[in-house]
Coordinates of C-alpha atoms in Angstrom, one line a residue:
X1 CA -33.5 8.1 24.9
X2 CA -29.8 8.6 25.8
X3 CA -27.6 9.4 22.8
X4 CA -24.3 11.2 21.9
X5 CA -22.3 9.5 24.7
X6 CA -20.5 7.4 22.1
X7 CA -20.1 10.4 19.8
X8 CA -22.4 12.9 18.2
X9 CA -25.3 11.3 16.4
X10 CA -26.8 13.5 13.6
X11 CA -29.0 10.8 12.1
X12 CA -31.8 8.6 13.3
X13 CA -30.7 7.4 16.8
X14 CA -32.9 4.3 16.5
X15 CA -30.6 3.0 13.8
X16 CA -27.5 1.7 15.6
X17 CA -24.1 1.3 13.9
X18 CA -23.5 -2.1 12.5
X19 CA -21.1 -4.2 14.6
X20 CA -19.8 -7.7 14.9
X21 CA -21.7 -10.1 12.6
X22 CA -23.8 -7.1 11.4
X23 CA -20.8 -5.7 9.5
X24 CA -20.9 -6.8 5.9
X25 CA -23.5 -9.4 6.8
X26 CA -23.4 -12.2 4.2
X27 CA -26.4 -12.5 2.0
X28 CA -26.2 -16.2 1.8
X29 CA -27.2 -18.5 4.7
X30 CA -23.8 -19.7 6.3
X31 CA -22.9 -23.3 6.9
X32 CA -22.4 -22.6 10.6
X33 CA -24.0 -20.1 13.0
X34 CA -24.8 -19.6 16.7
X35 CA -28.6 -19.6 16.4
X36 CA -30.9 -20.7 13.6
X37 CA -34.4 -19.3 14.0
X38 CA -37.1 -21.1 12.0
X39 CA -40.0 -18.9 11.0
X40 CA -40.9 -15.2 11.3
X41 CA -44.1 -15.5 13.4
X42 CA -44.6 -13.4 16.6
X43 CA -42.4 -15.6 18.8
X44 CA -39.6 -15.9 16.2
X45 CA -39.4 -12.2 15.4
X46 CA -39.1 -11.4 19.1
X47 CA -36.1 -13.7 19.4
X48 CA -34.7 -12.2 16.1
X49 CA -35.0 -8.6 17.3
X50 CA -33.5 -9.5 20.7
X51 CA -30.5 -11.4 19.3
X52 CA -29.8 -8.7 16.8
X53 CA -28.9 -6.4 19.7
X54 CA -25.9 -8.7 20.4
X55 CA -23.7 -8.4 17.4
X56 CA -21.2 -11.0 18.8
X57 CA -23.9 -13.6 18.1
X58 CA -24.3 -15.0 14.6
X59 CA -28.0 -15.5 14.3
X60 CA -30.1 -16.2 11.2
X61 CA -33.8 -16.4 10.6
X62 CA -35.3 -18.5 7.8
X63 CA -38.8 -18.3 6.4
X64 CA -40.5 -20.6 3.9
X65 CA -42.5 -17.7 2.4
X66 CA -40.8 -15.6 -0.3
X67 CA -41.3 -12.4 1.6
X68 CA -43.0 -10.7 4.5
X69 CA -46.4 -11.7 5.7
X70 CA -49.0 -9.5 4.1
X71 CA -52.3 -10.5 5.9
X72 CA -51.9 -11.7 9.4
X73 CA -54.5 -13.8 11.2
X74 CA -54.1 -12.3 14.7
X75 CA -55.0 -8.8 15.6
X76 CA -55.5 -8.3 19.4
X77 CA -52.6 -6.7 21.3
X78 CA -52.6 -6.9 25.1
X79 CA -51.3 -4.1 27.2
X80 CA -48.5 -6.5 28.3
X81 CA -47.4 -6.8 24.7
X82 CA -47.4 -3.0 24.3
X83 CA -45.1 -2.9 27.4
X84 CA -42.8 -5.2 25.5
X85 CA -43.0 -3.0 22.4
X86 CA -41.8 -0.2 24.7
X87 CA -38.7 -2.2 25.5
X88 CA -38.0 -2.6 21.8
X89 CA -38.7 1.1 21.1
X90 CA -41.8 1.1 19.0
X91 CA -44.8 1.1 21.3
X92 CA -45.8 4.7 20.5
X93 CA -45.8 4.0 16.7
X94 CA -48.0 0.9 17.1
X95 CA -50.5 2.6 19.4
X96 CA -50.7 5.5 16.9
X97 CA -51.7 3.3 14.0
X98 CA -53.8 0.8 15.9
X99 CA -57.5 0.7 17.0
X100 CA -57.6 1.5 20.7
X101 CA -60.1 -0.5 22.7
X102 CA -61.9 1.5 25.5
X103 CA -64.9 -0.6 26.2
X104 CA -66.9 -3.7 25.2
X105 CA -70.6 -3.6 24.5
X106 CA -72.8 -6.6 25.1
X107 CA -75.8 -7.2 22.9
X108 CA -78.5 -9.8 23.6
X109 CA -82.1 -10.7 22.6
X110 CA -84.6 -8.0 23.5
X111 CA -86.7 -9.5 26.4
X112 CA -89.8 -8.0 24.9
X113 CA -89.1 -9.3 21.4
X114 CA -86.3 -12.0 21.2
X115 CA -86.2 -11.8 17.4
X116 CA -84.2 -8.6 17.7
X117 CA -81.0 -7.7 19.7
X118 CA -80.5 -4.8 22.0
X119 CA -77.5 -3.4 23.8
X120 CA -77.7 -4.6 27.4
X121 CA -74.5 -3.1 28.9
X122 CA -71.1 -1.5 28.4
X123 CA -68.0 -2.5 30.2
X124 CA -64.8 -0.4 30.4
X125 CA -61.7 -2.2 29.0
X126 CA -59.5 -1.5 32.0
X127 CA -61.4 0.0 34.9
X128 CA -58.7 -0.9 37.4
X129 CA -55.8 0.9 35.6
X130 CA -53.8 -2.3 35.4
X131 CA -51.4 -0.7 32.9
X132 CA -50.7 2.7 31.6
X133 CA -50.6 1.1 28.1
X134 CA -53.8 0.5 26.1
X135 CA -55.4 -2.7 24.7
X136 CA -55.2 -2.3 20.9
X137 CA -56.0 -4.0 17.7
X138 CA -53.8 -4.1 14.6
X139 CA -52.8 -6.6 11.9
X140 CA -50.3 -9.2 13.0
X141 CA -48.3 -8.4 9.8
X142 CA -47.6 -4.9 11.1
X143 CA -46.3 -6.3 14.5
X144 CA -43.9 -8.6 12.6
X145 CA -42.8 -5.6 10.5
X146 CA -41.9 -3.6 13.6
X147 CA -39.9 -6.4 15.2
X148 CA -38.1 -7.1 12.0
X149 CA -37.4 -3.4 11.4
X150 CA -35.9 -3.4 14.9
X151 CA -33.7 -6.4 14.1
X152 CA -32.5 -4.7 10.9
X153 CA -31.7 -1.5 12.7
X154 CA -29.8 -3.2 15.6
X155 CA -26.0 -3.7 15.4
X156 CA -26.5 -7.4 14.3
X157 CA -28.5 -6.3 11.2
X158 CA -30.5 -9.5 11.1
X159 CA -32.7 -9.8 8.0
X160 CA -34.7 -13.0 7.4
X161 CA -33.6 -15.4 4.8
X162 CA -36.8 -15.7 2.9
X163 CA -37.6 -18.7 0.6
X164 CA -35.9 -21.2 2.8
X165 CA -37.8 -24.2 4.3
X166 CA -36.8 -26.2 7.3
X167 CA -37.1 -29.9 6.7
X168 CA -35.7 -31.7 9.8
X169 CA -32.8 -31.8 12.3
X170 CA -30.4 -34.0 14.2
X171 CA -28.7 -33.2 17.4
X172 CA -25.3 -34.3 18.6
X173 CA -24.9 -32.7 22.1
X174 CA -21.1 -33.2 22.0
X175 CA -20.4 -31.4 18.8
X176 CA -19.2 -27.8 18.6
X177 CA -22.4 -27.1 16.5
X178 CA -24.7 -29.7 17.9
X179 CA -27.8 -29.0 15.7
X180 CA -27.7 -30.1 12.1
X181 CA -30.7 -28.8 10.2
X182 CA -31.7 -29.8 6.7
X183 CA -33.2 -27.0 4.7
X184 CA -34.6 -26.6 1.2
X185 CA -34.8 -23.4 -0.9
X186 CA -38.5 -22.7 -1.6
X187 CA -38.2 -19.6 -3.8
X188 CA -35.7 -18.0 -6.1
X189 CA -33.1 -19.4 -8.5
X190 CA -32.1 -22.2 -6.1
X191 CA -35.7 -23.5 -5.6
X192 CA -35.6 -27.2 -4.7
X193 CA -32.0 -27.3 -3.7
X194 CA -31.3 -28.9 -0.3
X195 CA -28.4 -28.3 2.1
X196 CA -27.5 -28.9 5.7
X197 CA -26.5 -26.1 8.1
X198 CA -25.2 -26.3 11.6
X199 CA -26.0 -24.3 14.7
X200 CA -25.2 -24.2 18.4
X201 CA -29.0 -23.6 19.0
X202 CA -32.1 -23.8 17.0
X203 CA -35.4 -22.0 17.7
X204 CA -38.6 -23.2 16.1
X205 CA -41.3 -20.6 15.7
X206 CA -42.8 -22.3 12.6
X207 CA -46.5 -22.4 13.6
X208 CA -49.1 -25.0 14.5
X209 CA -47.9 -27.5 11.9
X210 CA -44.3 -27.1 13.1
X211 CA -41.7 -29.3 11.4
X212 CA -39.3 -28.4 14.3
X213 CA -41.8 -29.9 16.8
X214 CA -42.2 -33.0 14.7
X215 CA -38.4 -33.4 14.4
X216 CA -38.1 -33.2 18.1
X217 CA -40.7 -36.0 18.5
X218 CA -43.2 -33.8 20.3
X219 CA -46.9 -33.8 19.8
X220 CA -49.8 -31.4 20.6
X221 CA -52.2 -32.9 23.1
X222 CA -55.7 -31.8 23.8
X223 CA -59.1 -31.8 22.1
X224 CA -61.5 -29.9 19.9
X225 CA -64.8 -28.5 21.0
X226 CA -66.6 -29.5 17.8
X227 CA -67.7 -25.9 17.4
X228 CA -66.9 -23.9 14.3
X229 CA -66.5 -20.2 13.8
X230 CA -66.1 -18.1 10.6
X231 CA -63.8 -15.2 10.6
X232 CA -64.3 -12.2 8.3
X233 CA -62.2 -9.1 8.0
X234 CA -64.6 -6.7 6.2
X235 CA -65.4 -3.2 5.4
X236 CA -69.1 -2.5 5.4
X237 CA -71.9 0.0 5.4
X238 CA -74.2 -0.7 8.3
X239 CA -76.9 0.7 10.6
X240 CA -75.5 -1.4 13.5
X241 CA -74.5 1.4 15.9
X242 CA -71.5 -0.2 17.5
X243 CA -69.6 -1.5 14.5
X244 CA -66.5 0.4 15.6
X245 CA -66.7 -0.8 19.2
X246 CA -65.7 -4.2 20.5
X247 CA -69.0 -6.2 21.0
X248 CA -70.3 -9.5 22.2
X249 CA -73.5 -10.2 20.2
X250 CA -75.8 -13.0 21.2
X251 CA -79.0 -13.7 19.3
X252 CA -82.0 -15.8 20.4
X253 CA -81.4 -18.8 18.2
X254 CA -79.2 -17.7 15.3
X255 CA -75.8 -17.9 17.1
X256 CA -73.4 -15.2 18.3
X257 CA -70.7 -12.9 17.0
X258 CA -67.6 -11.4 18.5
X259 CA -67.0 -8.1 16.8
X260 CA -63.4 -6.7 16.9
X261 CA -62.8 -3.3 15.3
X262 CA -59.5 -2.9 13.5
X263 CA -57.1 -0.2 12.7
X264 CA -58.0 2.6 10.2
X265 CA -61.6 3.4 11.1
X266 CA -63.2 1.2 8.4
X267 CA -62.1 -2.4 8.9
X268 CA -63.7 -4.7 11.5
X269 CA -63.3 -8.4 12.2
X270 CA -66.3 -10.7 12.8
X271 CA -66.0 -14.0 14.5
X272 CA -69.3 -15.7 13.4
X273 CA -70.8 -18.7 15.3
X274 CA -71.3 -21.5 12.7
X275 CA -72.6 -23.9 15.3
X276 CA -71.8 -27.4 16.4
X277 CA -69.8 -29.6 14.1
X278 CA -70.8 -33.2 13.5
X279 CA -68.1 -35.7 14.4
X280 CA -68.4 -37.0 10.9
X281 CA -67.9 -33.6 9.3
X282 CA -64.4 -34.4 8.2
X283 CA -63.6 -30.7 7.8
X284 CA -66.5 -29.9 5.5
X285 CA -67.5 -26.9 7.6
X286 CA -64.2 -25.2 6.5
X287 CA -65.7 -25.0 3.0
X288 CA -68.5 -22.7 4.3
X289 CA -69.0 -20.1 1.6
X290 CA -68.3 -16.5 2.6
X291 CA -71.8 -15.6 1.4
X292 CA -73.3 -18.0 3.9
X293 CA -71.2 -16.4 6.7
X294 CA -72.4 -12.9 5.8
X295 CA -76.0 -14.1 5.7
X296 CA -75.4 -15.6 9.2
X297 CA -74.2 -12.2 10.4
X298 CA -77.3 -10.5 9.2
X299 CA -79.5 -13.1 10.8
X300 CA -77.7 -12.7 14.2
X301 CA -77.7 -8.8 14.3
X302 CA -81.4 -8.3 13.2
X303 CA -83.0 -5.8 13.1
X304 CA -79.7 -4.4 11.9
X305 CA -77.8 -5.4 8.8
X306 CA -74.4 -5.1 7.1
X307 CA -73.7 -4.4 3.4
X308 CA -70.3 -5.8 2.8
X309 CA -68.3 -3.6 0.5
X310 CA -64.9 -5.4 0.7
X311 CA -63.6 -8.7 2.2
X312 CA -60.0 -8.4 3.1
X313 CA -59.6 -11.9 4.5
X314 CA -61.8 -14.8 5.7
X315 CA -61.5 -18.3 7.1
X316 CA -63.3 -21.0 9.0
X317 CA -61.8 -22.8 12.0
X318 CA -62.8 -25.4 14.5
X319 CA -62.0 -24.5 18.1
X320 CA -59.2 -26.7 19.5
X321 CA -57.2 -26.5 22.6
X322 CA -53.8 -28.2 22.5
X323 CA -50.4 -27.9 24.2
X324 CA -47.3 -29.8 23.3
X325 CA -45.6 -32.3 25.6
X326 CA -42.2 -30.6 25.4
X327 CA -40.8 -27.2 24.7
X328 CA -37.2 -28.2 24.0
X329 CA -35.2 -31.3 22.9
X330 CA -34.4 -32.6 26.4
X331 CA -36.4 -35.7 27.4
X332 CA -38.0 -35.6 30.8
X333 CA -35.8 -38.3 32.2
X334 CA -32.7 -36.2 31.3
X335 CA -33.9 -32.8 32.5
X336 CA -31.3 -31.5 34.9
X337 CA -28.6 -33.6 33.4
X338 CA -28.5 -32.1 29.9
X339 CA -29.2 -28.6 28.7
X340 CA -31.3 -27.9 25.6
X341 CA -30.1 -27.2 22.1
X342 CA -33.4 -26.8 20.3
X343 CA -36.6 -25.0 21.3
X344 CA -40.1 -24.5 20.1
X345 CA -42.3 -21.5 20.7
X346 CA -45.7 -19.9 19.9
X347 CA -48.3 -21.9 17.9
X348 CA -45.8 -24.7 17.7
X349 CA -46.4 -25.2 21.4
X350 CA -50.0 -24.1 22.1
X351 CA -53.1 -23.8 19.9
X352 CA -56.5 -22.4 21.0
X353 CA -59.4 -20.3 19.8
X354 CA -58.7 -16.8 18.6
X355 CA -61.5 -15.1 20.6
X356 CA -59.5 -14.5 23.8
X357 CA -56.9 -12.7 21.8
X358 CA -54.0 -14.6 23.4
X359 CA -52.1 -16.3 20.6
X360 CA -49.8 -13.6 19.3
X361 CA -49.4 -12.1 22.7
X362 CA -48.3 -15.3 24.5
X363 CA -46.1 -16.1 21.6
X364 CA -44.3 -12.7 21.9
X365 CA -43.6 -13.5 25.5
X366 CA -42.3 -16.9 24.6
X367 CA -39.8 -15.2 22.4
X368 CA -38.9 -12.5 24.9
X369 CA -38.4 -15.1 27.6
X370 CA -36.0 -17.2 25.5
X371 CA -34.1 -14.4 23.6
X372 CA -32.3 -12.8 26.5
X373 CA -31.3 -16.2 27.9
X374 CA -29.8 -17.3 24.6
X375 CA -27.8 -14.1 24.5
X376 CA -26.6 -14.4 28.1
X377 CA -25.4 -18.0 27.5
X378 CA -23.8 -17.4 24.1
X379 CA -21.9 -14.3 25.4
X380 CA -20.6 -16.3 28.4
X381 CA -22.5 -14.3 31.0
X382 CA -24.7 -17.2 32.2
X383 CA -24.4 -21.0 32.5
X384 CA -26.1 -23.2 30.0
X385 CA -28.5 -24.4 32.7
X386 CA -30.3 -21.0 32.3
X387 CA -31.8 -22.3 29.1
X388 CA -33.7 -25.0 30.9
X389 CA -35.8 -22.4 32.6
X390 CA -37.5 -21.5 29.3
X391 CA -39.4 -24.8 29.1
X392 CA -40.1 -24.8 32.9
X393 CA -41.6 -21.3 32.8
X394 CA -43.5 -21.2 29.5
X395 CA -45.1 -24.6 29.6
X396 CA -47.0 -23.5 32.7
X397 CA -48.1 -20.3 30.9
X398 CA -49.3 -22.3 27.9
X399 CA -51.4 -24.7 30.0
X400 CA -52.9 -21.7 31.9
X401 CA -53.8 -20.2 28.5
X402 CA -55.5 -23.3 27.3
X403 CA -57.5 -23.6 30.5
X404 CA -58.7 -19.9 30.3
X405 CA -59.5 -20.1 26.6
X406 CA -61.6 -23.3 27.1
X407 CA -63.8 -21.5 29.5
X408 CA -64.0 -18.2 27.6
X409 CA -64.7 -19.8 24.2
X410 CA -67.3 -22.1 25.7
X411 CA -69.1 -19.2 27.2
X412 CA -69.0 -17.3 24.0
X413 CA -70.7 -20.2 22.2
X414 CA -73.5 -20.7 24.7
X415 CA -77.0 -19.9 23.5
X416 CA -78.5 -16.7 24.9
X417 CA -81.4 -18.6 26.5
X418 CA -79.1 -21.0 28.4
X419 CA -77.9 -18.4 30.9
X420 CA -79.4 -18.5 34.4
X421 CA -77.8 -15.1 35.1
X422 CA -78.1 -12.8 32.1
X423 CA -75.1 -10.8 33.3
X424 CA -72.8 -13.7 33.9
X425 CA -70.8 -13.2 30.7
X426 CA -70.2 -9.5 31.5
X427 CA -69.1 -10.4 35.0
X428 CA -66.7 -13.0 33.8
X429 CA -65.2 -10.6 31.3
X430 CA -64.6 -8.0 34.0
X431 CA -63.4 -10.4 36.7
X432 CA -60.9 -12.2 34.5
X433 CA -59.6 -9.0 32.8
X434 CA -56.0 -9.5 34.2
X435 CA -55.6 -12.7 32.2
X436 CA -56.5 -11.4 28.7
X437 CA -54.5 -8.2 29.4
X438 CA -51.4 -10.4 29.8
X439 CA -50.7 -9.9 33.5
X440 CA -51.5 -13.2 35.1
X441 CA -48.1 -14.8 34.3
X442 CA -46.3 -15.4 37.6
X443 CA -43.1 -17.3 37.5
X444 CA -42.3 -19.5 40.4
X445 CA -39.0 -19.9 42.3
X446 CA -36.0 -20.9 40.2
X447 CA -32.4 -19.9 39.5
X448 CA -33.7 -16.5 38.1
X449 CA -36.7 -15.9 40.5
X450 CA -36.5 -15.9 44.3
X451 CA -39.0 -17.0 46.8
X452 CA -41.5 -14.5 48.4
X453 CA -39.9 -14.2 51.8
X454 CA -39.3 -10.5 51.3
X455 CA -42.4 -9.6 49.4
X456 CA -43.8 -7.4 52.2
X457 CA -41.0 -4.9 51.5
X458 CA -42.6 -4.0 48.1
X459 CA -46.1 -5.4 47.9
X460 CA -46.8 -3.5 44.7
X461 CA -44.2 -5.5 42.8
X462 CA -45.3 -9.2 43.1
X463 CA -42.3 -11.5 42.6
X464 CA -42.5 -13.5 39.4
X465 CA -44.9 -11.1 37.8
X466 CA -44.1 -8.3 35.4
X467 CA -42.7 -5.1 36.9
X468 CA -45.7 -2.7 37.1
X469 CA -44.3 0.7 36.2
X470 CA -45.0 3.9 38.1
X471 CA -44.0 7.5 37.6
X472 CA -41.1 9.1 39.4
X473 CA -39.2 12.4 38.9
X474 CA -35.8 12.0 37.2
X475 CA -33.6 14.3 39.0
X476 CA -31.3 15.1 36.1
X477 CA -34.0 17.1 34.3
X478 CA -36.8 17.1 36.9
X479 CA -39.2 15.3 34.5
X480 CA -41.8 12.8 35.3
X481 CA -40.8 9.4 33.8
X482 CA -42.4 6.0 34.0
X483 CA -39.7 3.9 35.6
X484 CA -40.5 0.8 33.7
X485 CA -40.4 2.6 30.3
X486 CA -36.6 2.9 30.7
X487 CA -36.3 -0.8 30.6
X488 CA -34.9 -1.7 27.2
X489 CA -34.7 -5.1 25.6
X490 CA -30.9 -5.1 25.9
X491 CA -30.4 -8.2 28.1
X492 CA -29.4 -6.2 31.2
X493 CA -30.7 -6.9 34.7
X494 CA -32.5 -4.0 36.4
X495 CA -31.6 -3.3 40.0
X496 CA -34.0 -0.7 41.5
X497 CA -32.7 0.6 44.8
X498 CA -35.6 2.2 46.7
X499 CA -33.7 4.1 49.3
X500 CA -34.3 4.3 53.0
X501 CA -35.6 7.5 54.5
X502 CA -32.2 9.2 55.0
X503 CA -31.1 12.0 52.7
X504 CA -28.7 11.1 49.9
X505 CA -25.8 13.1 51.4
X506 CA -25.7 11.1 54.7
X507 CA -23.0 8.5 55.1
X508 CA -23.5 5.2 57.0
X509 CA -27.1 4.7 56.0
X510 CA -28.3 1.4 54.6
X511 CA -28.5 2.9 51.1
X512 CA -25.0 4.4 51.3
X513 CA -23.6 1.1 52.6
X514 CA -25.2 -0.8 49.8
X515 CA -23.7 1.6 47.3
X516 CA -20.3 1.2 48.8
X517 CA -20.6 -2.6 48.8
X518 CA -22.1 -2.8 45.3
X519 CA -19.3 -0.8 43.7
X520 CA -16.3 -1.9 45.7
X521 CA -16.7 -5.2 47.5
X522 CA -15.2 -8.4 45.9
X523 CA -18.4 -10.3 46.6
X524 CA -20.6 -7.7 44.9
X525 CA -22.3 -8.9 41.7
X526 CA -21.4 -5.6 40.0
X527 CA -17.7 -6.3 40.8
X528 CA -17.8 -10.0 39.8
X529 CA -19.9 -9.8 36.6
X530 CA -19.2 -6.4 35.0
X531 CA -16.5 -6.6 32.3
X532 CA -13.6 -4.2 32.6
X533 CA -13.2 -1.4 30.1
X534 CA -16.9 -1.0 29.2
X535 CA -19.8 1.0 30.6
X536 CA -20.3 0.7 34.3
X537 CA -23.9 -0.4 33.7
X538 CA -23.2 -2.9 30.9
X539 CA -24.7 -5.8 32.9
X540 CA -26.7 -4.1 35.7
X541 CA -28.8 -1.1 35.0
X542 CA -28.8 0.2 38.6
X543 CA -31.2 3.0 39.5
X544 CA -31.9 4.7 42.8
X545 CA -35.2 6.1 43.9
X546 CA -35.2 8.4 47.0
X547 CA -38.1 9.2 49.3
X548 CA -37.3 12.9 49.5
X549 CA -38.9 15.5 47.3
X550 CA -36.9 16.0 44.2
X551 CA -36.0 19.6 45.4
X552 CA -34.1 18.0 48.3
X553 CA -32.0 15.7 46.1
X554 CA -28.7 16.9 44.6
X555 CA -26.9 14.6 42.2
X556 CA -23.5 15.4 43.6
X557 CA -24.6 14.0 47.0
X558 CA -25.6 10.6 45.4
X559 CA -23.1 7.7 45.7
X560 CA -21.0 6.8 42.6
X561 CA -22.7 3.4 42.4
X562 CA -25.8 5.2 41.0
X563 CA -23.9 7.4 38.6
X564 CA -22.4 5.0 36.0
X565 CA -19.5 6.1 33.8
X566 CA -19.9 5.6 30.0
X567 CA -17.2 4.9 27.5
X568 CA -15.4 6.2 25.5
X569 CA -15.5 9.7 27.0
X570 CA -15.8 8.8 30.6
X571 CA -19.1 10.7 30.9
X572 CA -20.9 10.4 34.3
X573 CA -24.5 9.4 33.8
X574 CA -26.8 11.2 36.3
X575 CA -30.0 10.0 34.6
X576 CA -30.3 7.1 37.0
X577 CA -31.3 9.2 40.0
X578 CA -35.1 9.5 40.8
X579 CA -37.3 10.9 43.5
X580 CA -40.8 11.9 44.5
X581 CA -42.5 15.2 44.1
X582 CA -45.6 17.3 43.4
X583 CA -47.6 15.1 45.8
X584 CA -46.8 11.8 44.0
X585 CA -44.9 9.1 45.9
X586 CA -44.0 5.7 44.3
X587 CA -43.3 4.3 47.8
X588 CA -47.0 4.8 48.7
X589 CA -48.3 3.8 45.3
X590 CA -46.4 0.5 45.2
X591 CA -46.5 -0.1 49.0
X592 CA -42.7 0.0 49.4
X593 CA -41.2 -0.1 52.9
X594 CA -40.0 3.2 54.2
X595 CA -36.9 1.2 55.4
X596 CA -36.1 0.8 51.7
X597 CA -36.0 -2.2 49.4
X598 CA -34.1 -3.5 46.4
X599 CA -36.2 -4.8 43.5
X600 CA -34.4 -6.9 41.0
X601 CA -36.0 -7.2 37.6
X602 CA -35.1 -9.8 34.9
X603 CA -34.2 -8.7 31.4
X604 CA -37.7 -9.7 30.2
X605 CA -39.3 -7.2 32.7
X606 CA -40.4 -9.8 35.3
X607 CA -39.6 -9.2 39.0
X608 CA -36.9 -11.6 39.9
X609 CA -36.7 -10.8 43.6
X610 CA -37.0 -8.3 46.4
X611 CA -34.4 -7.9 49.1
X612 CA -33.7 -5.7 52.1
X613 CA -31.2 -2.9 51.3
X614 CA -28.8 -4.5 53.8
X615 CA -29.1 -8.1 52.3
X616 CA -25.7 -8.0 50.6
X617 CA -25.1 -11.8 51.0
X618 CA -28.5 -12.8 49.7
X619 CA -28.2 -10.6 46.6
X620 CA -24.7 -11.9 45.9
X621 CA -25.9 -15.5 46.3
X622 CA -28.8 -14.9 43.9
X623 CA -26.7 -13.6 41.1
X624 CA -24.0 -16.2 41.7
X625 CA -26.7 -18.8 40.9
X626 CA -27.4 -17.5 37.4
X627 CA -24.4 -15.6 36.1
X628 CA -20.7 -16.3 35.3
X629 CA -17.8 -14.0 36.3
X630 CA -16.7 -11.5 33.7

C-alpha cells in the first residue's frame, strides 16, 4: 500500500477522504443520478464498490430489505474471486475468517458391504497451482459486507438506500437522464409511498425474480432437471470422520450428499439428494420437513450418523438451468446502432444448481466487468460503445456456466451403481478444476481485447484470460511482490513492460525507445489520454520488469516513463520498477520472450493484449479504439 504522497496519513489508510458526491452525501434518494443500482447481491455490491471509487459519479444502490443480508445462500468462493477481493483490498481478511478447502474426499458404497459407505479417495483442491489464492467457504452475507464496507470507505461514500423497492422502468434514449425508474418505499415511515427517479444508467442485480429483467422484457430460458435437493446449514455431533472436509458422498440406494464445511470450525452445509421430482409435484417437494432431510442424511452416511444440535438455515430447491435472452436494454436488431442504458447481472441473468459453487462467483465477475466500464464512460474517458461489450462478454460466460453445471449436477445425482468407471467422478472433478476455480473465462477479440497474433511473446499470459500473477523483486525495497496483487480496482489500465535483455542504463534499446515514445510522442496513449495536472499514472499504471538480477538494476538508470510523478508534492514513484533475483525469473515462469514484450491488462484484471516492445503504432491503435482524449 502506497500512502502519504498526498499528505501524512495518521489514521486507517483504507478509509479514503470523502470527495465529490461523497461529501455531505444526502440521506434521501435524489430525483436524478448517474447510476441507479437495484439490489445488494454479489454483482450489485461489486458495481457499488467500484463506482464509489469515482466520486465524480453520483451512484445510489437501493435494496428492498430493511437492512443488510443476515443469512446468505451462497458460500463457495473461488480463487478467482479471492483475486478480485485483493483488488478491492480485503482478500486477506476474508481468507482469515473463511474455511480453506485443501482437498475433497469421495465416499462410496463399500464393495464388500454396499449398505455402508467407505472413503475411496482424496483429491487435492489445486494440485496444479493455478492460483496463489485459496478456494474458501464463507457466508455470502460476509462477502456483501466487505464490498459494502469498501464502498462506504471509498471517496464516493456509497451506502445502500435500504427499504426501497424497484417497481418498473421506462427508457427514453434521447433524454439527459434516459432511465425513469418507479420505486416504492418498503420500510420506514414512508412505507407504501411511490416516486419516480431518473438515472443515466440503471444496473439490475435484483436476483432470479428480477423486476428489472421483467421491465426490460427479457426472460430466462432453459429447463429443470426434475431433481430436488435439500440444503442444511447445521452444527452437529457426529462420528463421520470427514465432517470438516469437503466430501462427495454416494450411498448404494439412499441418494447422495455434497458436504461443504463452513467458516468457524463447527458449521457445515449439506446438499441432500431428495431424488427425482414427479412432473405433477407442483412444488410440493419444497415442503419437505427438515426432520425428513436429517433422516435422509443419516440413511446416506450409514454406518455413521449425525446428531444435529443447531439448524442455522435450510431450504429445498429443484435444479434448474436457465439463462436470460438479453443482458441489457438494446434489442438484437439495434445492437451496434444504440448503446445500452440498463443492464442486468447475476441471478437476474443466469440460474443453476448450487453444487458447482458458481453463482456468487460469476455474479461478482459480472459486476467487476461492468463497473469499470460505467466509470470510464461517465468520466468521459471511453466512448459509450464500451458498454456494449458487457453483454457480449458476459452472456458467453453465463452459457458456459450453465453447460458446465448441467454436467456436474447430473453426475452428482447419478446413483452409485450406475457408474461403469467407479473413479469417473473423481477424474471429472480434477480434469475440470479450472472451471470451478473461476479461470476458464476467455474473452474474445473486441475493442478491449486483441487477437492472439503476438501470444507467443508471453505464452504464460493467455490473451482474454485473467492475468496470472507471478512474483518479482520490487527494486525500491528489494522485496518479493506478486505483480498481480498490485492491481487495484481503480479503473486504470495496466501496462506491463517486460524489458528486452539490455541493461536499464543503455540508450537506444527497444525498451528505452518505448519509454521515450510512451512519455513524449504525440501518438502515445499516455500523452493522448492522461489528464494534465494529475498523477502521471492516473490512467495507465505502467510497470517495467527487467531481466537482470535486482542487484544490477539501479532506479536512477531507469527511464522516467517508469517513474511516475505524484501530486501534490511532485514525488517520483520508484515503486514501479521490478526485476528477477534469488534464482527466480518471471520470464521463464511465464514464458516471456527474451526480446521483451508488453502485456496490457484491463481494469478488471483480464489480459487485453500482448505486443512487441517496438509495436508503437499497434499499441496506439488499440487504445485509440477504446478511449477518448483527455
